[in-house]
CSV table of C-alpha atoms in Angstrom, one decimal:
chain,number,residue,atom,x,y,z
S,1,MET,CA,4.0,-59.5,103.8
S,2,ASN,CA,6.8,-60.3,106.3
S,3,TRP,CA,8.9,-63.4,105.8
S,4,ASP,CA,9.6,-65.7,108.7
S,5,TRP,CA,13.3,-65.5,108.2
S,6,GLU,CA,14.5,-67.6,111.2
S,7,LYS,CA,12.3,-70.5,110.3
S,8,LEU,CA,13.5,-70.4,106.8
S,9,GLN,CA,17.1,-70.5,107.9
S,10,GLU,CA,16.4,-73.5,110.2
S,11,LYS,CA,14.7,-75.3,107.4
S,12,ARG,CA,17.6,-74.6,105.1
S,13,GLN,CA,20.1,-75.9,107.7
S,14,ARG,CA,18.1,-79.1,108.3
S,15,GLN,CA,18.0,-79.8,104.5
S,16,SER,CA,21.8,-79.2,104.1
S,17,GLY,CA,23.2,-80.7,107.4
S,18,GLY,CA,20.7,-83.4,108.3
S,19,GLY,CA,19.4,-81.4,111.2
S,20,GLN,CA,22.9,-80.9,112.8
S,21,GLY,CA,23.5,-77.3,111.9
S,22,PRO,CA,25.7,-75.8,109.3
S,23,GLY,CA,28.6,-77.9,108.2
S,24,PRO,CA,32.2,-77.1,108.0
S,25,GLY,CA,33.0,-74.2,105.6
S,26,TRP,CA,29.4,-73.0,105.5
S,27,THR,CA,29.0,-69.3,105.7
S,28,PRO,CA,25.6,-67.6,105.8
S,29,SER,CA,26.8,-64.9,103.5
S,30,GLY,CA,29.6,-63.8,101.3
S,31,PRO,CA,31.3,-65.4,98.4
S,32,GLY,CA,30.9,-69.2,98.3
S,33,GLY,CA,27.7,-68.9,100.5
S,34,ASP,CA,24.1,-69.9,99.8
S,35,PRO,CA,22.8,-67.7,96.9
S,36,VAL,CA,19.2,-68.4,97.8
S,37,GLY,CA,19.6,-67.2,101.3
S,38,GLU,CA,21.3,-64.1,100.0
S,39,SER,CA,18.4,-63.4,97.7
S,40,LEU,CA,15.8,-63.9,100.5
S,41,LYS,CA,17.8,-61.6,102.8
S,42,LYS,CA,17.8,-58.9,100.1
S,43,LEU,CA,14.1,-59.3,99.6
S,44,ARG,CA,13.5,-59.0,103.3
S,45,ASN,CA,15.3,-55.7,103.4
S,46,LEU,CA,13.6,-54.4,100.3
S,47,LYS,CA,11.7,-51.0,100.9
S,48,PHE,CA,8.7,-49.7,99.0
S,49,PRO,CA,8.9,-45.9,99.3
S,50,ALA,CA,6.3,-45.3,96.5
S,51,GLY,CA,3.7,-47.7,97.9
S,52,LYS,CA,1.6,-45.1,99.7
S,53,ALA,CA,1.6,-42.9,96.7
S,54,ILE,CA,0.4,-45.8,94.5
S,55,ILE,CA,-2.3,-46.7,97.0
S,56,GLY,CA,-3.4,-43.1,97.1
S,57,VAL,CA,-3.6,-42.9,93.3
S,58,LEU,CA,-5.6,-46.1,93.2
S,59,LEU,CA,-7.9,-44.8,95.9
S,60,PHE,CA,-8.3,-41.5,93.9
S,61,LEU,CA,-9.1,-43.4,90.7
S,62,TRP,CA,-11.7,-45.5,92.5
S,63,LEU,CA,-13.4,-42.5,94.0
S,64,ALA,CA,-13.3,-40.7,90.6
S,65,SER,CA,-15.0,-43.6,88.9
S,66,GLY,CA,-18.2,-42.4,90.6
S,67,ILE,CA,-18.4,-39.3,88.4
S,68,PHE,CA,-20.9,-39.7,85.6
S,69,ILE,CA,-22.6,-37.5,83.1
S,70,VAL,CA,-26.2,-37.8,82.1
S,71,GLU,CA,-26.9,-36.6,78.5
S,72,PRO,CA,-29.8,-34.3,77.8
S,73,ALA,CA,-32.0,-37.0,76.4
S,74,GLU,CA,-31.2,-39.4,79.3
S,75,VAL,CA,-32.2,-39.9,82.9
S,76,GLY,CA,-29.8,-41.3,85.5
S,77,VAL,CA,-31.2,-44.0,87.7
S,78,VAL,CA,-28.9,-44.6,90.7
S,79,LEU,CA,-28.9,-48.0,92.5
S,80,ARG,CA,-27.2,-48.8,95.9
S,81,PHE,CA,-26.5,-52.5,96.3
S,82,GLY,CA,-29.2,-53.1,93.7
S,83,GLU,CA,-31.9,-50.9,95.2
S,84,HIS,CA,-33.1,-47.7,93.6
S,85,VAL,CA,-32.2,-44.7,95.7
S,86,ARG,CA,-32.6,-41.7,93.4
S,87,THR,CA,-33.2,-40.4,89.9
S,88,VAL,CA,-31.2,-37.5,88.5
S,89,GLU,CA,-31.7,-35.3,85.5
S,90,SER,CA,-29.2,-34.5,82.7
S,91,GLY,CA,-25.8,-33.0,83.7
S,92,PRO,CA,-22.7,-34.2,85.7
S,93,HIS,CA,-23.4,-36.2,88.9
S,94,TYR,CA,-21.6,-38.4,91.3
S,95,HIS,CA,-22.4,-41.8,92.9
S,96,MET,CA,-20.5,-44.0,95.2
S,97,PRO,CA,-18.1,-46.2,93.2
S,98,PHE,CA,-18.7,-49.8,92.3
S,99,PRO,CA,-19.7,-52.0,93.9
S,100,ILE,CA,-21.6,-49.7,96.3
S,101,GLU,CA,-23.6,-47.8,93.7
S,102,SER,CA,-24.3,-48.1,90.0
S,103,VAL,CA,-26.2,-46.1,87.5
S,104,TYR,CA,-28.5,-46.7,84.5
S,105,LYS,CA,-29.0,-44.0,81.9
S,106,PRO,CA,-32.0,-44.9,79.7
S,107,ASN,CA,-32.8,-42.5,76.9
S,108,VAL,CA,-36.3,-41.1,77.6
S,109,MET,CA,-36.5,-38.9,74.6
S,110,GLU,CA,-35.9,-41.6,72.0
S,111,ILE,CA,-39.0,-42.7,70.1
S,112,ARG,CA,-38.8,-46.5,70.0
S,113,ARG,CA,-40.8,-48.7,67.6
S,114,VAL,CA,-41.8,-52.3,67.4
S,115,GLU,CA,-43.0,-54.0,64.2
S,116,VAL,CA,-46.0,-56.4,64.2
S,117,GLY,CA,-46.7,-58.6,61.3
S,118,PHE,CA,-43.5,-57.8,59.4
S,119,ARG,CA,-39.8,-57.2,60.0
S,120,SER,CA,-37.7,-54.6,58.2
S,121,VAL,CA,-34.9,-56.2,56.3
S,122,ASP,CA,-32.8,-53.1,56.8
S,123,ARG,CA,-33.4,-51.3,60.1
S,124,ASN,CA,-32.2,-48.1,58.5
S,125,THR,CA,-34.8,-48.3,55.7
S,126,ALA,CA,-38.3,-47.1,56.4
S,127,ALA,CA,-41.1,-49.6,56.1
S,128,GLN,CA,-42.8,-47.6,53.4
S,129,GLN,CA,-39.9,-47.9,51.1
S,130,GLY,CA,-40.1,-51.7,51.0
S,131,GLY,CA,-37.6,-54.2,52.1
S,132,VAL,CA,-39.8,-56.0,54.6
S,133,ARG,CA,-40.3,-59.6,55.5
S,134,PRO,CA,-43.9,-60.6,56.4
S,135,VAL,CA,-44.6,-62.6,59.6
S,136,LYS,CA,-47.9,-64.3,58.9
S,137,GLU,CA,-48.3,-65.8,62.3
S,138,GLU,CA,-48.5,-62.2,63.6
S,139,SER,CA,-50.3,-60.5,60.8
S,140,HIS,CA,-53.2,-62.8,60.1
S,141,MET,CA,-56.2,-61.7,62.1
S,142,LEU,CA,-59.9,-62.6,62.2
S,143,THR,CA,-62.5,-59.9,61.6
S,144,GLY,CA,-65.9,-59.5,63.1
S,145,ASP,CA,-67.6,-61.0,60.0
S,146,GLU,CA,-65.4,-64.1,60.1
S,147,ASN,CA,-62.9,-63.1,57.4
S,148,ILE,CA,-59.1,-63.2,57.6
S,149,VAL,CA,-57.2,-60.0,57.0
S,150,ASP,CA,-53.5,-59.4,56.9
S,151,VAL,CA,-52.6,-56.5,59.1
S,152,GLN,CA,-49.1,-55.1,59.4
S,153,PHE,CA,-48.5,-52.2,61.7
S,154,ILE,CA,-45.9,-50.4,63.9
S,155,VAL,CA,-46.1,-49.0,67.4
S,156,GLN,CA,-44.2,-45.9,68.5
S,157,TYR,CA,-43.6,-45.3,72.2
S,158,GLN,CA,-41.4,-43.5,74.7
S,159,ILE,CA,-40.2,-44.2,78.2
S,160,SER,CA,-42.4,-42.3,80.6
S,161,ASP,CA,-41.2,-43.8,83.9
S,162,PRO,CA,-37.6,-44.9,83.7
S,163,VAL,CA,-37.6,-46.8,87.0
S,164,ALA,CA,-40.7,-48.8,86.1
S,165,TYR,CA,-39.3,-49.4,82.6
S,166,LEU,CA,-36.0,-50.8,84.0
S,167,PHE,CA,-37.2,-52.9,86.8
S,168,ASN,CA,-40.9,-53.8,86.5
S,169,VAL,CA,-40.8,-55.8,83.3
S,170,THR,CA,-38.0,-57.6,81.5
S,171,GLN,CA,-37.8,-57.7,77.7
S,172,GLN,CA,-39.7,-54.4,77.4
S,173,SER,CA,-39.8,-54.4,73.6
S,174,TRP,CA,-41.0,-57.9,73.4
S,175,THR,CA,-43.7,-57.1,75.9
S,176,VAL,CA,-44.9,-54.1,74.0
S,177,LYS,CA,-45.0,-56.1,70.7
S,178,ASN,CA,-47.1,-58.9,72.2
S,179,ALA,CA,-49.4,-56.4,73.9
S,180,ALA,CA,-49.8,-54.5,70.7
S,181,GLU,CA,-50.6,-57.7,68.7
S,182,ALA,CA,-53.3,-58.7,71.3
S,183,ALA,CA,-54.8,-55.2,71.3
S,184,MET,CA,-55.0,-55.1,67.5
S,185,ARG,CA,-56.5,-58.6,67.3
S,186,GLU,CA,-59.3,-57.5,69.7
S,187,ILE,CA,-60.0,-54.3,67.8
S,188,ILE,CA,-60.0,-56.1,64.4
S,189,GLY,CA,-62.4,-58.7,65.9
S,190,TYR,CA,-65.0,-56.0,66.5
S,191,ASN,CA,-64.8,-54.6,62.9
S,192,GLN,CA,-66.0,-55.8,59.5
S,193,ILE,CA,-63.3,-56.5,56.9
S,194,ASP,CA,-64.6,-53.7,54.6
S,195,ASN,CA,-64.2,-51.2,57.5
S,196,ALA,CA,-60.7,-52.4,58.2
S,197,LEU,CA,-59.7,-52.1,54.5
S,198,THR,CA,-61.2,-48.8,53.7
S,199,GLU,CA,-62.5,-45.9,55.8
S,200,GLY,CA,-62.2,-47.5,59.3
S,201,LYS,CA,-58.4,-47.5,59.5
S,202,THR,CA,-58.0,-44.3,61.5
S,203,GLU,CA,-60.6,-45.3,64.1
S,204,ILE,CA,-59.0,-48.8,64.4
S,205,GLN,CA,-55.5,-47.2,65.0
S,206,ASN,CA,-56.8,-44.8,67.6
S,207,ARG,CA,-58.8,-47.5,69.5
S,208,CYS,CA,-55.8,-49.9,69.3
S,209,ARG,CA,-53.5,-47.2,70.7
S,210,ASP,CA,-55.9,-46.5,73.7
S,211,LEU,CA,-56.3,-50.2,74.4
S,212,LEU,CA,-52.6,-50.8,74.2
S,213,GLN,CA,-51.8,-48.0,76.6
S,214,ASN,CA,-54.4,-49.4,79.0
S,215,ILE,CA,-52.8,-52.8,78.9
S,216,LEU,CA,-49.2,-51.5,79.4
S,217,ASP,CA,-50.4,-49.3,82.3
S,218,ARG,CA,-51.7,-52.4,84.0
S,219,TYR,CA,-48.3,-54.1,83.4
S,220,GLY,CA,-46.6,-51.0,84.9
S,221,ILE,CA,-44.0,-51.0,82.2
S,222,GLY,CA,-43.5,-47.3,82.3
S,223,VAL,CA,-44.0,-46.4,78.6
S,224,ARG,CA,-46.3,-44.0,76.7
S,225,VAL,CA,-47.7,-45.1,73.4
S,226,ILE,CA,-47.4,-42.3,70.9
S,227,ALA,CA,-49.0,-43.9,67.8
S,228,VAL,CA,-50.2,-47.1,66.2
S,229,GLN,CA,-49.8,-46.9,62.4
S,230,MET,CA,-51.2,-49.5,60.1
S,231,GLN,CA,-48.6,-50.0,57.3
S,232,ASN,CA,-50.3,-52.6,55.1
S,233,VAL,CA,-53.8,-54.0,55.4
S,234,HIS,CA,-55.1,-56.5,52.7
S,235,PRO,CA,-56.7,-59.9,52.4
S,236,PRO,CA,-54.4,-62.9,52.5
S,237,ARG,CA,-52.6,-63.4,49.2
S,238,GLU,CA,-54.2,-66.8,48.7
S,239,VAL,CA,-57.7,-65.2,48.4
S,240,ILE,CA,-56.8,-61.7,47.2
S,241,ASP,CA,-58.1,-62.4,43.6
S,242,ALA,CA,-61.4,-63.7,44.8
S,243,PHE,CA,-61.7,-60.7,47.2
S,244,LYS,CA,-61.0,-58.3,44.3
S,245,ASP,CA,-63.8,-60.0,42.3
S,246,VAL,CA,-66.2,-59.5,45.3
S,247,ALA,CA,-65.1,-55.9,45.7
S,248,SER,CA,-65.6,-55.3,41.9
S,249,ALA,CA,-69.1,-56.8,42.2
S,250,ARG,CA,-69.9,-54.5,45.2
S,251,GLU,CA,-68.7,-51.5,43.2
S,252,ASP,CA,-70.9,-52.5,40.3
S,253,ARG,CA,-73.8,-52.8,42.7
S,254,SER,CA,-73.1,-49.4,44.2
S,255,ARG,CA,-72.9,-47.9,40.7
S,256,ILE,CA,-76.2,-49.4,39.6
S,257,VAL,CA,-77.9,-48.3,42.8
S,258,ASN,CA,-76.5,-44.8,42.3
S,259,GLU,CA,-77.8,-44.7,38.7
S,260,ALA,CA,-81.2,-45.8,39.9
S,261,GLU,CA,-81.2,-43.1,42.6
S,262,ALA,CA,-80.3,-40.5,40.0
S,263,TYR,CA,-83.1,-41.7,37.7
S,264,ARG,CA,-85.5,-41.6,40.6
S,265,ASN,CA,-84.4,-38.1,41.6
S,266,GLU,CA,-84.9,-37.0,38.0
S,267,LEU,CA,-88.3,-38.6,37.6
S,268,LEU,CA,-90.0,-37.8,40.9
S,269,PRO,CA,-89.7,-34.0,40.7
S,270,LYS,CA,-91.3,-34.1,37.2
S,271,ALA,CA,-94.1,-36.3,38.4
S,272,ARG,CA,-94.6,-34.1,41.5
S,273,GLY,CA,-94.7,-31.0,39.3
S,274,LEU,CA,-97.2,-32.5,36.9
S,275,ALA,CA,-99.4,-33.6,39.8
S,276,ALA,CA,-99.2,-30.1,41.3
S,277,GLU,CA,-100.2,-28.6,37.9
S,278,VAL,CA,-103.2,-30.8,37.6
S,279,VAL,CA,-104.3,-30.0,41.2
S,280,ASN,CA,-103.9,-26.3,40.5
S,281,GLN,CA,-105.9,-26.5,37.3
S,282,ALA,CA,-108.7,-28.4,39.2
S,283,GLN,CA,-108.7,-25.8,41.9
S,284,ALA,CA,-108.8,-23.0,39.4
S,285,TYR,CA,-111.7,-24.7,37.6
S,286,ARG,CA,-113.5,-25.2,40.8
S,287,GLU,CA,-113.1,-21.6,41.7
S,288,THR,CA,-114.3,-20.6,38.2
S,289,VAL,CA,-117.4,-22.7,38.4
S,290,VAL,CA,-118.2,-21.5,41.9
S,291,ARG,CA,-117.7,-17.9,41.0
S,292,ASN,CA,-119.8,-18.2,37.9
S,293,ALA,CA,-122.5,-20.0,39.8
S,294,GLU,CA,-122.5,-17.3,42.4
S,295,GLY,CA,-122.5,-14.6,39.7
S,296,GLU,CA,-125.4,-16.3,37.9
S,297,ALA,CA,-127.3,-16.6,41.2
S,298,ALA,CA,-126.8,-13.0,42.0
S,299,ARG,CA,-127.8,-12.0,38.5
S,300,PHE,CA,-130.9,-14.1,38.7
S,301,THR,CA,-131.8,-12.6,42.1
S,302,ALA,CA,-131.3,-9.1,40.7
S,303,VAL,CA,-133.5,-9.9,37.7
S,304,LEU,CA,-136.1,-11.5,39.9
S,305,GLU,CA,-136.3,-8.4,42.0
S,306,GLU,CA,-136.7,-6.2,39.0
S,307,TYR,CA,-139.2,-8.6,37.5
S,308,ASN,CA,-141.3,-8.4,40.7
S,309,LYS,CA,-141.2,-4.6,40.5
S,310,ALA,CA,-142.3,-4.5,36.8
S,311,LYS,CA,-143.2,-7.8,35.4
S,312,ASP,CA,-144.3,-6.7,31.9
S,313,VAL,CA,-141.3,-4.5,31.3
S,314,THR,CA,-138.9,-7.0,32.6
S,315,ARG,CA,-140.3,-9.8,30.6
S,316,LYS,CA,-140.1,-7.8,27.4
S,317,ARG,CA,-136.6,-6.7,28.2
S,318,MET,CA,-135.6,-10.3,28.8
S,319,TYR,CA,-137.2,-11.3,25.6
S,320,LEU,CA,-135.4,-8.7,23.6
S,321,GLU,CA,-132.0,-9.5,25.2
S,322,THR,CA,-132.5,-13.1,24.5
S,323,MET,CA,-133.4,-12.6,20.9
S,324,GLU,CA,-130.6,-10.2,20.5
S,325,GLU,CA,-128.2,-12.8,21.8
S,326,ILE,CA,-129.6,-15.6,19.7
S,327,LEU,CA,-129.7,-13.6,16.4
S,328,SER,CA,-126.3,-12.1,16.9
S,329,ASN,CA,-124.7,-15.5,17.3
S,330,PRO,CA,-123.8,-17.0,13.9
S,331,GLU,CA,-123.1,-20.4,15.4
S,332,ILE,CA,-126.6,-21.0,16.4
S,333,GLU,CA,-128.8,-22.4,13.7
S,334,LYS,CA,-132.0,-20.5,13.4
S,335,ILE,CA,-135.3,-21.6,11.9
S,336,ILE,CA,-137.8,-18.9,11.2
S,337,MET,CA,-141.3,-20.2,10.8
S,338,PRO,CA,-144.2,-18.1,9.5
S,339,ASP,CA,-147.4,-17.7,11.4
S,340,LYS,CA,-149.0,-20.1,8.9
S,341,GLY,CA,-146.9,-22.9,10.2
S,342,LEU,CA,-147.9,-22.2,13.7
S,343,SER,CA,-151.6,-22.0,12.9
S,344,GLY,CA,-152.0,-25.7,12.4
S,345,ILE,CA,-152.8,-28.3,15.0
S,346,VAL,CA,-149.3,-29.5,15.2
S,347,PRO,CA,-146.6,-27.1,14.1
S,348,TYR,CA,-144.3,-28.6,11.5
S,349,LEU,CA,-140.6,-28.7,12.2
S,350,PRO,CA,-138.5,-30.3,9.4
S,351,LEU,CA,-135.8,-31.9,11.6
S,352,ASP,CA,-134.5,-34.3,8.8
S,353,LYS,CA,-133.8,-31.3,6.5
S,354,THR,CA,-132.2,-29.4,9.2
S,355,VAL,CA,-129.8,-32.3,10.0
S,356,ARG,CA,-128.9,-32.8,6.3
S,357,THR,CA,-128.2,-29.1,5.9
S,358,LYS,CA,-126.0,-29.2,8.9
S,359,LYS,CA,-124.0,-32.2,7.6
S,360,GLY,CA,-123.6,-30.7,4.2
S,361,GLY,CA,-122.3,-27.5,5.8
S,362,GLU,CA,-119.6,-29.4,7.7
């Protein structure tokens, strides 16, 4: 900046001489002169031979400030006056220095996590190792059978679209947490409490992950949900004792039902086997009777044919065979009556004596 030296001299003269010019003995320079004027004159003649070099160095440093390096796990998002102009991969790059361009470098390989229903006291400590603080207003959820269950879970996600992640939504982690809580409440609301506490956890986690991804896609937040993991699911502490009693009663009921099923499975085969045996015996008896009847009928027919051919011979043969059969059977009681007994008007048969003899023999 150049000084207006002449005006400064005139102003100085007016202040010292009342506007009448320099007084007697005043000299503009030299010993005994005005020291301020001398200093100003020296300042006016001062030269800056290194000024251009300094300006050049500053310009170089300003241009060099545009060099940036994107780490392997990062993506460079370059903005020009606040507008996204390009995205660069890992490696050295250059952008116009501030304030023309600026760059964000989000880590797209990092697996981020949000906690719902609890907070880790020590971020470096895994939730499974304890050291958590429950957040009841987040963890208490209503099940489909109108019970309350305490659900604590974490969500793991990655950045899938760095531009959308940086500029579409503010407070990304807070947004993911609230969306995850809403998704879990909806899924729990469609499930029974027993299913949520026992075998249904895997299905609930998968359905919550899919629903959360759908919600975040509609938000355009630019993240990919990797997993939803339920850390701790149990009834509220205020009713956990009563719930255990109910669970114990259900286990007893299941045990008794299983015992009854086992008894039934043991008894029914025996009954079915016995029934099959009776049926088989009846069928065998039927076959025997039928076969015997058929055989007797055939025998009678054969005898009849022989009888028609020679009646006297056949009759005598039948008589002899019958008598042989009767006399050879010791179990048949035989009464032999002489011809005298048969010569009367009514043949005598002593039945009372026969009965007594039979009883005495027994």
